[in-house]
Coordinates of C-alpha atoms (C1' of nucleotides) in Angstrom, one line a residue:
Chain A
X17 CA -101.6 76.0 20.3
X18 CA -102.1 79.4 22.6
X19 CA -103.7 81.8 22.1
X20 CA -100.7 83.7 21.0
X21 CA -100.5 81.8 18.2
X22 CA -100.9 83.5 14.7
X23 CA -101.2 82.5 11.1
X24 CA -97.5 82.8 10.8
X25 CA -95.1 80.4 9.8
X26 CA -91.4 81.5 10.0
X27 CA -88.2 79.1 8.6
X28 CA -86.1 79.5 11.7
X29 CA -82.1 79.3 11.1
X30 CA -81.5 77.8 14.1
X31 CA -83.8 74.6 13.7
X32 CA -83.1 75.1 9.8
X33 CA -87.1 74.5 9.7
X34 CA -90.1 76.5 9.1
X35 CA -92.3 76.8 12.7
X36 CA -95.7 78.3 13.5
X37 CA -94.9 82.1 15.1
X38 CA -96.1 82.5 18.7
X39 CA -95.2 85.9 20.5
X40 CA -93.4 85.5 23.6
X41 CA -96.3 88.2 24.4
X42 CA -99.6 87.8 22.9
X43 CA -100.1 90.6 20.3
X44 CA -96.9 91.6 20.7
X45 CA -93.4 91.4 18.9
X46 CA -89.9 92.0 19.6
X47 CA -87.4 92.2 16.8
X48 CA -83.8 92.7 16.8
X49 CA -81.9 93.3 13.4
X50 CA -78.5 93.5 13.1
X51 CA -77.7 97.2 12.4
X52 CA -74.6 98.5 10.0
X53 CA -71.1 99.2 10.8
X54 CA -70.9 102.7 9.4
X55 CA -67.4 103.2 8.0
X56 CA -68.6 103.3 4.5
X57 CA -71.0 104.2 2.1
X58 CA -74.0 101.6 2.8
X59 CA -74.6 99.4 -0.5
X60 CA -77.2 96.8 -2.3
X61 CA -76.2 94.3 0.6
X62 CA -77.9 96.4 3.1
X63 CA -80.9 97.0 0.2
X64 CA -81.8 93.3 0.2
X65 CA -81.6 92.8 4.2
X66 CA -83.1 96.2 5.6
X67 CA -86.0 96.1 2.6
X68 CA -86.6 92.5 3.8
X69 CA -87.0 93.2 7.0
X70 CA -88.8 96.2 6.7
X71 CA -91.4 94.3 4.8
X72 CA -91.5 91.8 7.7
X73 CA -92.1 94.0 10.3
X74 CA -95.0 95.8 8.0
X75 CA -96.8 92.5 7.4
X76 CA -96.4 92.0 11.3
X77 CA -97.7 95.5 11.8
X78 CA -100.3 95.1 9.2
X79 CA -101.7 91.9 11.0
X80 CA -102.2 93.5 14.2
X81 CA -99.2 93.2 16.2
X82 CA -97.2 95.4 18.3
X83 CA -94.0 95.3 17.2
X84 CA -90.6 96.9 18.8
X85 CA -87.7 96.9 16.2
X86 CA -84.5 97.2 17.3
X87 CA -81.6 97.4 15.2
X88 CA -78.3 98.9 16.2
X89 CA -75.6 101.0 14.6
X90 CA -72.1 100.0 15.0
X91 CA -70.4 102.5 16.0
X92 CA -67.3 100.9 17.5
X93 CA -65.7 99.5 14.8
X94 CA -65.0 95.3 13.9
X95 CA -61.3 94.5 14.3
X96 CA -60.0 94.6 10.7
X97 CA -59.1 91.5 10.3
X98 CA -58.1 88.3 12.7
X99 CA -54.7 88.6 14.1
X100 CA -55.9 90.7 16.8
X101 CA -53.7 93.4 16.2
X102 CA -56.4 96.2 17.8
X103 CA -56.9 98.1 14.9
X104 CA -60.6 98.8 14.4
X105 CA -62.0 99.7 10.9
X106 CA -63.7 102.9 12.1
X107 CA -60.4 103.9 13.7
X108 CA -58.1 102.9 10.5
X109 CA -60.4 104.9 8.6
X110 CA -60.6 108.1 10.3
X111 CA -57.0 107.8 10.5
X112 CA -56.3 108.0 6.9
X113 CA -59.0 110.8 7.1
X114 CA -57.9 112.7 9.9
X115 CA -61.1 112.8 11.4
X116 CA -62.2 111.5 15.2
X117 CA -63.1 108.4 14.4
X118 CA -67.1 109.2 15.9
X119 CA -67.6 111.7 13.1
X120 CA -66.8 109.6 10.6
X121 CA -69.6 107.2 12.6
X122 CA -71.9 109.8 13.0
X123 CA -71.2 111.2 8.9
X124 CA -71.7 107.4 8.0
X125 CA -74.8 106.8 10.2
X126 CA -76.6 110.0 8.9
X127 CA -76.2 108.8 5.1
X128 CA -77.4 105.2 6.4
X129 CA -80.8 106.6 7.7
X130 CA -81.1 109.1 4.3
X131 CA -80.5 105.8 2.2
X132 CA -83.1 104.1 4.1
X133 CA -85.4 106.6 4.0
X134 CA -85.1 107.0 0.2
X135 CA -85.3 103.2 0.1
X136 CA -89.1 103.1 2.2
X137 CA -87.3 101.8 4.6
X138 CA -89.5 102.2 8.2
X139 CA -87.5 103.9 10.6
X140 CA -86.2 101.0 13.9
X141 CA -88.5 102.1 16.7
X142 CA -84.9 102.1 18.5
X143 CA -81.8 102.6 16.3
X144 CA -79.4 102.1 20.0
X145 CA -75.6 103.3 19.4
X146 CA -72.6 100.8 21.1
X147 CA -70.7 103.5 22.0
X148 CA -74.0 104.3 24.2
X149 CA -74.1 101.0 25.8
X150 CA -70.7 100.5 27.1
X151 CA -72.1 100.0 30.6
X152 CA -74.3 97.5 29.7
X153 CA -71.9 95.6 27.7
X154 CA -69.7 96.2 30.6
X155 CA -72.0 93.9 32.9
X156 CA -72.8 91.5 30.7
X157 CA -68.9 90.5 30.4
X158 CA -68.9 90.7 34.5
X159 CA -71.9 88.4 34.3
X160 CA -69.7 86.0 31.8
X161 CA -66.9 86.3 34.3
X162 CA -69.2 85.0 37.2
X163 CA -70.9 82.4 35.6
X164 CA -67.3 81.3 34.3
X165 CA -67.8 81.4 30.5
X166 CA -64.8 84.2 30.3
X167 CA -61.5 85.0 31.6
X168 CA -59.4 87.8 31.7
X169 CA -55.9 88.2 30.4
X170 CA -53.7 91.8 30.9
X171 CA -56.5 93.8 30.4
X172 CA -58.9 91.7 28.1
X173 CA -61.5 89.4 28.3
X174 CA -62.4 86.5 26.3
X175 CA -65.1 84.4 26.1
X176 CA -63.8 80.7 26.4
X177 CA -65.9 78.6 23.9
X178 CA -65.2 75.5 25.3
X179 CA -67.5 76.2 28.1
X180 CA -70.4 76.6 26.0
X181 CA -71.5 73.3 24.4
X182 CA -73.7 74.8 21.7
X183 CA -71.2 76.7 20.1
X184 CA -71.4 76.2 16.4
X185 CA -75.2 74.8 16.3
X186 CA -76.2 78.0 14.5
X187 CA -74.1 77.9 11.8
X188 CA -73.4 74.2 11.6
X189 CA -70.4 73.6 11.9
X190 CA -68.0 71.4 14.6
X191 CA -66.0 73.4 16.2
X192 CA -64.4 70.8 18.6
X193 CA -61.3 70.1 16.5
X194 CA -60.6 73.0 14.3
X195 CA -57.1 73.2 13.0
X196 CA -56.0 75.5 15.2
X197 CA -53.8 78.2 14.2
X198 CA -53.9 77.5 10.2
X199 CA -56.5 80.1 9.0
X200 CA -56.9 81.7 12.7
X201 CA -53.8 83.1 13.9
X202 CA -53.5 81.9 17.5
X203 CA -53.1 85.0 20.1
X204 CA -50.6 83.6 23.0
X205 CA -53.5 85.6 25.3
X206 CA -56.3 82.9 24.7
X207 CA -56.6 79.9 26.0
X208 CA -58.7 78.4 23.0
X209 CA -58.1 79.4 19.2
X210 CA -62.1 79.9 19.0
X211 CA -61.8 81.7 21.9
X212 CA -63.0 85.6 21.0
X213 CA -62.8 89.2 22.5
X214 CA -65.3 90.3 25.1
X215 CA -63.4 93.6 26.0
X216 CA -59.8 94.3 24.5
X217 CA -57.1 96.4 26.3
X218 CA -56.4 99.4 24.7
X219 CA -52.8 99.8 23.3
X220 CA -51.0 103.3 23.3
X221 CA -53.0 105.4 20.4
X222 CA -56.3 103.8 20.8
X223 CA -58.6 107.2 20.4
X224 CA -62.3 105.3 21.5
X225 CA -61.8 103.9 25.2
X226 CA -63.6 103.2 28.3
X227 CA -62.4 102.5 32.0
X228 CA -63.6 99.2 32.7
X229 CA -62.8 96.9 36.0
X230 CA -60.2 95.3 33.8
X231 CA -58.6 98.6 32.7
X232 CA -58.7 101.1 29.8
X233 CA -60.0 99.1 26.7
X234 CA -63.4 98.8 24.5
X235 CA -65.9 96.3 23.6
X236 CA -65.3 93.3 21.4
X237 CA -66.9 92.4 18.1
X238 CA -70.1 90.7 19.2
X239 CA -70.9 92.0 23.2
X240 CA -73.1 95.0 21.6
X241 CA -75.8 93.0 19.8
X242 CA -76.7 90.9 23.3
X243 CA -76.4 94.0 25.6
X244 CA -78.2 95.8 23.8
X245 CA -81.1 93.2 22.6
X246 CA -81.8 92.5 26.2
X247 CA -81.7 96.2 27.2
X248 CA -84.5 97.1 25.0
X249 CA -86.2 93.8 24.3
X250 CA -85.6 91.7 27.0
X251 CA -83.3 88.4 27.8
X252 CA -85.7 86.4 25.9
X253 CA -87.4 87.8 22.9
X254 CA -88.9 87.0 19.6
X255 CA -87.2 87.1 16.7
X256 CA -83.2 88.2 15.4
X257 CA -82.7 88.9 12.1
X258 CA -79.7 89.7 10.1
X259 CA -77.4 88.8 7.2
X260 CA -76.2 85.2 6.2
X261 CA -72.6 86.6 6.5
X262 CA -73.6 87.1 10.3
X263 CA -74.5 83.9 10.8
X264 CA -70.9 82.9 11.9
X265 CA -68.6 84.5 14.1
X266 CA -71.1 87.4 14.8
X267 CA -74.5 85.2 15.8
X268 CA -72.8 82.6 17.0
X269 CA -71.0 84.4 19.3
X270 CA -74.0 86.3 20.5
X271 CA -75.5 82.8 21.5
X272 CA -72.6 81.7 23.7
X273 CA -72.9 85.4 25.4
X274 CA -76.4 85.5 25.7
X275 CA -77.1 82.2 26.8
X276 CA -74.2 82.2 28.5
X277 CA -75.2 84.9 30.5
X278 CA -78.9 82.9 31.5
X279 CA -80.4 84.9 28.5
X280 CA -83.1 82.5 26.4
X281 CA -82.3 85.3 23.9
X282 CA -83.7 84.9 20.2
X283 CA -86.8 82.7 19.6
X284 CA -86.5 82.6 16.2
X285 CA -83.7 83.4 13.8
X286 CA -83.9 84.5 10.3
X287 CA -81.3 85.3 7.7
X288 CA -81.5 87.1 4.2
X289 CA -79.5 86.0 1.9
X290 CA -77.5 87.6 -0.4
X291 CA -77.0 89.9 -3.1
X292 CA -74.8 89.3 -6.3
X293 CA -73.8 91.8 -9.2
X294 CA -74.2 90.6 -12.5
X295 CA -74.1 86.7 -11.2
X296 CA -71.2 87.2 -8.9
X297 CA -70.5 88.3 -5.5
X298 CA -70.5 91.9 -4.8
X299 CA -66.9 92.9 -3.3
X300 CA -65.1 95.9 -3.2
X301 CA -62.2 93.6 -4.3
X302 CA -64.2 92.6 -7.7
X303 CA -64.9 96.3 -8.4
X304 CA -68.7 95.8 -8.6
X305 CA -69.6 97.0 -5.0
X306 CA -72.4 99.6 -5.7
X307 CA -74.0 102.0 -3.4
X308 CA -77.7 102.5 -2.8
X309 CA -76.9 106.4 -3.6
X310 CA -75.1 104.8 -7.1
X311 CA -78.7 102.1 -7.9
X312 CA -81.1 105.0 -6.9
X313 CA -79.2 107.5 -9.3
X314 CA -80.3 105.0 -12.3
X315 CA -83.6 103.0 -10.6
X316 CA -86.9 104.2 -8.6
X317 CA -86.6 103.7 -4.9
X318 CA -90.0 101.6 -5.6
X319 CA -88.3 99.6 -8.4
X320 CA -85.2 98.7 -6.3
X321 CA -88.0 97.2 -3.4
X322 CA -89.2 95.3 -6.2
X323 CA -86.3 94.1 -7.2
X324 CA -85.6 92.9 -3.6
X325 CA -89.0 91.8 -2.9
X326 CA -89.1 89.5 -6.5
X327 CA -86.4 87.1 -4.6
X328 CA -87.5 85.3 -1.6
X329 CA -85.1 86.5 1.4
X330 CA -83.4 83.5 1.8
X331 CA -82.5 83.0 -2.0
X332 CA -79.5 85.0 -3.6
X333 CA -80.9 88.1 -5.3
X334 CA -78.6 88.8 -8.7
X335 CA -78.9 92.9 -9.7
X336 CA -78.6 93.0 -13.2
X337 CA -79.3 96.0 -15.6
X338 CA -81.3 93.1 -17.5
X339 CA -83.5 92.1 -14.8
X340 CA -84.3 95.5 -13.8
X341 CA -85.1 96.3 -16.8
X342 CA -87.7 93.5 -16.7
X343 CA -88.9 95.2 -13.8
X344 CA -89.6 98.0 -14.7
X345 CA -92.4 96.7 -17.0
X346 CA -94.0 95.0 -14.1
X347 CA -93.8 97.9 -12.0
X348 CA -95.6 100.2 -14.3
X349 CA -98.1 97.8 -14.9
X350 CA -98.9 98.0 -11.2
X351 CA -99.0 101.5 -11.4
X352 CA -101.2 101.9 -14.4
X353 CA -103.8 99.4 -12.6
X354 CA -103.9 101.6 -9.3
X355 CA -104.4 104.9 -12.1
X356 CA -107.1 103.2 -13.6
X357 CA -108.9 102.1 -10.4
X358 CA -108.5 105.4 -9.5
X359 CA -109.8 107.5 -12.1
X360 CA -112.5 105.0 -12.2
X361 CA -113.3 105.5 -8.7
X362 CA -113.7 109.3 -9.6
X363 CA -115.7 108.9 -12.1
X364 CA -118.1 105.5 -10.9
X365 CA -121.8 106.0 -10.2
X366 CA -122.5 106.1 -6.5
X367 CA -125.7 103.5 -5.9
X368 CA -124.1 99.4 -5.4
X369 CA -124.4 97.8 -9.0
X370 CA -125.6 94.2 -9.4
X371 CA -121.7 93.2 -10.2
X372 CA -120.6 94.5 -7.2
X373 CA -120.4 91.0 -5.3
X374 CA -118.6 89.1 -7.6
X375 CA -115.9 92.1 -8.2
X376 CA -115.7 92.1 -4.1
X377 CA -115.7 88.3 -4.2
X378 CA -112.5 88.5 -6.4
X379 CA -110.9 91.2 -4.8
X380 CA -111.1 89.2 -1.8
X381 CA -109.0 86.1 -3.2
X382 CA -106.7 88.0 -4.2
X383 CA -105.7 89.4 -0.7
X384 CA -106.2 85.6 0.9
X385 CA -103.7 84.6 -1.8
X386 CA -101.2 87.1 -0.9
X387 CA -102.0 86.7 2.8
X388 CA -101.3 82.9 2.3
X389 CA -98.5 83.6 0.6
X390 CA -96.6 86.3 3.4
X391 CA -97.9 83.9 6.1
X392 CA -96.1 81.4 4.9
X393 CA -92.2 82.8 5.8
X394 CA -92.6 85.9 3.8
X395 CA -92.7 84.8 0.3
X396 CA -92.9 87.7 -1.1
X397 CA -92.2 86.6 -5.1
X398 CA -95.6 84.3 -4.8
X399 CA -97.5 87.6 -3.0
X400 CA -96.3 89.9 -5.6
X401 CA -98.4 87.3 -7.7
X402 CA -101.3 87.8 -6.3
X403 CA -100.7 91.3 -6.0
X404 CA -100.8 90.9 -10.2
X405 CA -103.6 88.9 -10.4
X406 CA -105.8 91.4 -7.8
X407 CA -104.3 94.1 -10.4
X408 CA -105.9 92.2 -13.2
X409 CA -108.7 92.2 -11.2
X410 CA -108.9 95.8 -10.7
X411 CA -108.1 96.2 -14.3
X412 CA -111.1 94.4 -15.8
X413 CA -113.4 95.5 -13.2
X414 CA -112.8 99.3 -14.4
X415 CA -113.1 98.1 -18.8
X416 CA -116.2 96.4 -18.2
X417 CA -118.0 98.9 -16.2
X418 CA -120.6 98.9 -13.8
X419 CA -119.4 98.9 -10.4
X420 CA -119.9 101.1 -7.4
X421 CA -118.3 103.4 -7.0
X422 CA -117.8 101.7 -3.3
X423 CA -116.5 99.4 -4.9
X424 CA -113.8 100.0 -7.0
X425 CA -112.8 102.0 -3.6
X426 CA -112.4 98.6 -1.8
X427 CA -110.6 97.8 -4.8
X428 CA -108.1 100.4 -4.9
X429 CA -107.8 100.4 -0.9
X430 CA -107.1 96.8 -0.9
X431 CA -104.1 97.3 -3.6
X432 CA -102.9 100.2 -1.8
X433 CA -102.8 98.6 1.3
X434 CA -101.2 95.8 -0.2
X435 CA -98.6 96.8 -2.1
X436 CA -98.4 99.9 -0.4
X437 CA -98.8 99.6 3.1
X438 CA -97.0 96.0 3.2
X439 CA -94.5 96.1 0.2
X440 CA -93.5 99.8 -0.6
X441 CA -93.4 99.7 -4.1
X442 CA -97.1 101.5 -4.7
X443 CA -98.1 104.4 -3.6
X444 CA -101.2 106.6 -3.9
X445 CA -98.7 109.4 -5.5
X446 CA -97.7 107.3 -8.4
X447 CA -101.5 107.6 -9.6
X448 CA -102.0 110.6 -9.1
X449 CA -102.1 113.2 -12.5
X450 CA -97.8 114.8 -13.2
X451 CA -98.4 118.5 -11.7
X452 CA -95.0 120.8 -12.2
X453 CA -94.6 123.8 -14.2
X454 CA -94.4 121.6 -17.5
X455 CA -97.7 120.1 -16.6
X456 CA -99.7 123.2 -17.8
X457 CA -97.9 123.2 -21.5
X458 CA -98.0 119.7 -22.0
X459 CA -101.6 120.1 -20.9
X460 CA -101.9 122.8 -24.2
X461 CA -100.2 120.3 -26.4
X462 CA -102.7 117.1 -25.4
X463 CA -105.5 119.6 -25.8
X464 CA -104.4 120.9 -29.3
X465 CA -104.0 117.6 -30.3
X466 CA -107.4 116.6 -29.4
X467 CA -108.4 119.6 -31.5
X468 CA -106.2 118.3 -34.5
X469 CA -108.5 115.1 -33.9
X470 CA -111.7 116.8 -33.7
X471 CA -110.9 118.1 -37.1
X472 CA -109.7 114.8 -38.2
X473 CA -106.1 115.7 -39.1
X474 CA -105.1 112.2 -37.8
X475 CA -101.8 112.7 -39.4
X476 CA -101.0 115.9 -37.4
X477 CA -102.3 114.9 -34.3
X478 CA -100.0 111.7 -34.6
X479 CA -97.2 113.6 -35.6
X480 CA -97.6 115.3 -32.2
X481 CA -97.9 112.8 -30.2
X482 CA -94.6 111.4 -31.2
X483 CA -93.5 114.5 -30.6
X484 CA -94.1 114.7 -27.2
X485 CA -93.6 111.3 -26.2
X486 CA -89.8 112.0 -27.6
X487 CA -90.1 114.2 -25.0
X488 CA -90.6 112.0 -22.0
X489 CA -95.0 112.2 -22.1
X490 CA -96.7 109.2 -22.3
X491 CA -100.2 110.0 -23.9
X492 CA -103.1 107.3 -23.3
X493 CA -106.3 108.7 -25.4
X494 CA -109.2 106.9 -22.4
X495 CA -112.7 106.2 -23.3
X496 CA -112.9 109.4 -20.5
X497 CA -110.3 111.5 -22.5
X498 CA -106.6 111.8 -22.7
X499 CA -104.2 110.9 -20.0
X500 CA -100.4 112.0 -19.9
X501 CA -97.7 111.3 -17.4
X502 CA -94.2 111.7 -17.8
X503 CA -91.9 108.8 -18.6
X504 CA -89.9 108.1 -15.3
Chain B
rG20 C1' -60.2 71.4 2.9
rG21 C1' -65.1 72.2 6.1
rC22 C1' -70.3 73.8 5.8
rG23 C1' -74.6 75.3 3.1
rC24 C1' -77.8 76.7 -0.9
rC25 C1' -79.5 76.3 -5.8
rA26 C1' -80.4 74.0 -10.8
rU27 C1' -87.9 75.4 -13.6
rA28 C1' -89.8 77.6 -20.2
rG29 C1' -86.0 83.3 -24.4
rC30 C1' -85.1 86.0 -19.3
rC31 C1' -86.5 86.6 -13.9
rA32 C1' -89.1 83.8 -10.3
rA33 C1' -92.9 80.6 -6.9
rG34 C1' -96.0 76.7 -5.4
rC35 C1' -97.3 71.8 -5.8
rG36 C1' -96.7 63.8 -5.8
rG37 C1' -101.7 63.9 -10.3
rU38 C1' -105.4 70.1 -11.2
rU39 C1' -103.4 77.9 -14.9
rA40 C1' -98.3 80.4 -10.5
rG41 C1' -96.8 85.4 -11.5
rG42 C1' -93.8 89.2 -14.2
rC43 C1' -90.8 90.6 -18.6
rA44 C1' -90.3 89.3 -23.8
rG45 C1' -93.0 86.7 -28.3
rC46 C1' -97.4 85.4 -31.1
rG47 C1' -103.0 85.7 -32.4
rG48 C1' -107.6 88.2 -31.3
rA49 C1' -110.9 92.1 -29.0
rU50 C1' -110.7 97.3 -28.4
rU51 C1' -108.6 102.0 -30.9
rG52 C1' -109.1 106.8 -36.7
rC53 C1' -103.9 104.8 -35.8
rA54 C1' -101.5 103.9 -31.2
rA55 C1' -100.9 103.2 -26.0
rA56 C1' -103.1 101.0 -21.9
rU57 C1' -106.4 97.0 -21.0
rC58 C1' -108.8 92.3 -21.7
rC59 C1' -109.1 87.2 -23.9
rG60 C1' -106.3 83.3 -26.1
rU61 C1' -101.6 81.3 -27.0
rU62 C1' -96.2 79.7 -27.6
rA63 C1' -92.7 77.8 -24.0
rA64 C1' -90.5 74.1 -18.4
rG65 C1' -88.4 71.4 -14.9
rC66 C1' -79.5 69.7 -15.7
rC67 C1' -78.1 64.2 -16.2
rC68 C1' -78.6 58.9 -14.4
rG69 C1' -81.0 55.6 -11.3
rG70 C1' -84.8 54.5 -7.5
rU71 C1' -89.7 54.8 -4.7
rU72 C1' -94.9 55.3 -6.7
rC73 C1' -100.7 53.7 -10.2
rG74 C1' -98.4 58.5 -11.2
rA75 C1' -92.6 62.9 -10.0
rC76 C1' -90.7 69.1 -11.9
rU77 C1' -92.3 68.0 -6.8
rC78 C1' -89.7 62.4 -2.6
rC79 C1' -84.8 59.3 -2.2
rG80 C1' -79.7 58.1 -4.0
rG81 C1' -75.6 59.2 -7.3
rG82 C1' -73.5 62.4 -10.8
rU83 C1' -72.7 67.3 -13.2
rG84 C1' -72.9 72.5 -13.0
rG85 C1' -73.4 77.3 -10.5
rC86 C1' -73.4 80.3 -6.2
rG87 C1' -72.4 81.5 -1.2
rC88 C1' -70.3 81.1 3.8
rC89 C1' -65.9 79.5 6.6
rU90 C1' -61.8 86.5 7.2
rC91 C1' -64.7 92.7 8.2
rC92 C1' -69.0 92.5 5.4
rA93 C1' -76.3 92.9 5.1

RNA sequence: GGCGCCAUAGCCAAGCGGUUAGGCAGCGGAUUGCAAAUCCGUUAAGCCCGGUUCGACUCCGGGUGGCGCCUCCA
């Protein structure tokens, strides 16, 4: 092993095995995610894969690498469906709309990066446009042309798969003898069924259009994602990431160009899985496609993480109202460990107590548990385990007492950094005391019922806090005092 | 039709050839004026049929069931 090597294990898609993680560059990391088309409204699909690979690229981070994170946005649109008929889906929908067909891109790309935002989501380090890189997709086809992996036919040019062996090793499939022209309809321009679009003449309306040495046209599906990837990361980098649904054509096809080309392109591979509604796909067809504006108008951004981050990334992930409703618990139980911690660090004594080592000593399996557990191809249901069990931890550290106030700091730092700083769903705000203009008349209620308690008028005092938590306060009587927060 | 994944307790979800996953829910106890939160204990499991093994939830084979991809989709 080199001394690139890290603690990493990652289940690669390509060698459908799990393989130690060595950097290309030692202490560094290139990533390349497969960005959205924006022609819609971006949904729980792009929840599960972005918050997946935002959590990989924070435990990268978060183990001392360097990481570059590329993802695109796709702003030239996919061909709507297979008989080649030009029509993109970006252009179809601005069409009905009226609109140029790049503010509908850019009005779709804007509510991509505020969903993402809202979701925790990490900002890509580079978020490249295709309709930026035209000349770089441009030469990569000429480079196809050379090394005779495409041809060109009135104006477009396709990749011809027969003159790349490998073809189909991603995705598994034999793609020698596929029944051509049953599910594919066969276009009298290619020479191969499998054959697919590198650069497509533009017809009469066609709005988006560059010159190109083959004529007026635009890019095909799949040219973007290896011009780009080697623009910003190089012909051979570390590890590409995406959807399972992009595992074939899109992937596939990237392989034949980028290899094709003399590219050793992606190192690794890795694939989220997928996301069903109430145990069944999520379509727009089914009528249950929901949007992350439409799950964060009923759930927490950090409960929708959760709810990501429960499911390892390559298993199906189902969103119920039932199981986040179980969620919910688990996340408030996080929480009310990182209050507790908190208020005990506050309110600890400052010299190291006795019990200090073996709180420390727990602490500390805890974080090798859930560092075992993201090592091992970001299993991120067994770390959120050991995220409970360091909150248990924290939990009966602060009820028996005792500890330094150094301490319980290490304590709550490691939990922060943890589920903060890895996973996104804690964060230092969801401990700290409900301020707002409410907070100081809620604060006279807790203190008149304390009052009511002084004088032992139990039944009042209850009475009240019934009251109240009718009205959204959740009261916890403390052996320091009261605590209140609102119900979220 | 081709390819792939999964079947774990009431629900969700991991690891592991023999040793407590974890969360939600339930039950008992401690604590509390009563609660809440917390802690301790506890209930509860491995779709079916074979095989390998001293021993299988864990490996192999065969069933059955569910899901997904194969068409734009994360």
């Amino acid at each position: 092993m080199s001394d690139a090597a890290t603690d990493l294990v990652i289940h690669d898609s390509f060698s459908r095995t799990k393989r130690p993680f060595v950097p290309i560059t030692p202490g560094h990391v290139g990533i390349y995610v497969c960005g959205p088309t924006v022609y819609s409204d971006t949904h729980l699909g792009h929840a599960k894969s972005y918050v997946s690979f935002d959590v990989v690229v924070r435990w990268l981070r978060f183990t001392g690498l360097r990481v570059r994170h590329v993802e695109n946005i796709t702003d030239v649109g996919h061909l709507v469906d297979n008989s080649d008929d030009g029509e993109d889906k970006l252009i179809r929908t601005a069409r009905l709309s009226e609109v140029h067909p790049l503010e509908l891109a850019e009005k779709y790309a804007r509510l991509f990066f505020s969903d993402m935002d809202a979701l925790g989501v990490v900002r890509p380090d580079i978020s490249p446009r295709a309709t930026g890189h035209i000349l770089e997709q441009q030469a990569l086809i000429r480079e196809l042309l050379a090394r005779g992996h495409a041809y060109e036919v009135n104006g477009s040019v396709y990749y011809s798969v027969a003159s790349f062996p490998e073809y189909g090793r991603l995705s598994g499939r034999d793609t020698e003898e596929g029944e051509v022209g049953h599910r594919v309809a066969v276009r009298g321009e290619k020479r191969d069924p499998r054959d697919f679009a590198l650069w497509k003449r533009a017809e009469g309306g066609h709005i988006l259009r560059w010159e190109s040495p083959w004529g007026s046209g635009f890019p095909g599906w799949h040219i973007e994602c290896s011009a780009m990837s080697c623009r910003y990361l190089g012909e051979s980098f570390d590890i590409h990431g995406g959807g399972l649904d992009n595992q074939f054509p899109h992937h596939e096809c990237e392989i034949a160009q980028s290899r094709g080309a003399g590219h050793g392109f992606a190192n690794t591979w890795m694939h989220n899985n997928l996301v069903t509604v109430e145990g069944r796909k999520m379509s727009k067809s089914l009528g249950n496609f929901t949007s992350i504006t439409q799950a964060l108008e009923k759930n927490e951004a950090d409960l929708v993480r959760l709810w990501v981050l429960s499911t390892h990334y390559r298993s199906q992930v189902d969103y119920s109202v039932q199981g986040l409703d179980a969620l919910k618990g688990a996340l408030e139980r996080l929480r009310a460990a990182l209050r507790s911690v908190s208020e005990a660090v506050t309110a600890a004594a400052t010299p190291a107590a006795t019990t200090d080592a073996a709180f420390l000593a727990e602490v500390a399996t805890a974080e090798a548990a859930f560092t075992a557990a993201m090592n091992d191809d970001f299993n991120t249901p067994l770390a959120l385990g050991a995220l409970f069990d360091l909150a248990r931890v924290l939990n009966t550290g602060v009820a028996r007492g005792g500890l330094s106030r150094a301490a319980l700091e290490t304590g709550r730092a490691r939990f922060l950094a943890l589920g903060g700083e890895v996973l996104g769903v804690l964060d230092a705000a969801s401990a700290a005391p409900a301020g707002g203009d409410a907070a100081r008349y809620v604060d006279l209620l807790i203190e008149t019922r304390q009052r009511l308690k002084a004088a032992k008028a139990f039944d009042l005092a209850d009475w009240l806090r019934k009251e109240i938590a009718a009205r959204g306060v959740v009261l916890e009587d403390t052996a320091s005092g009261p605590r209140w927060r609102f119900n979220a």
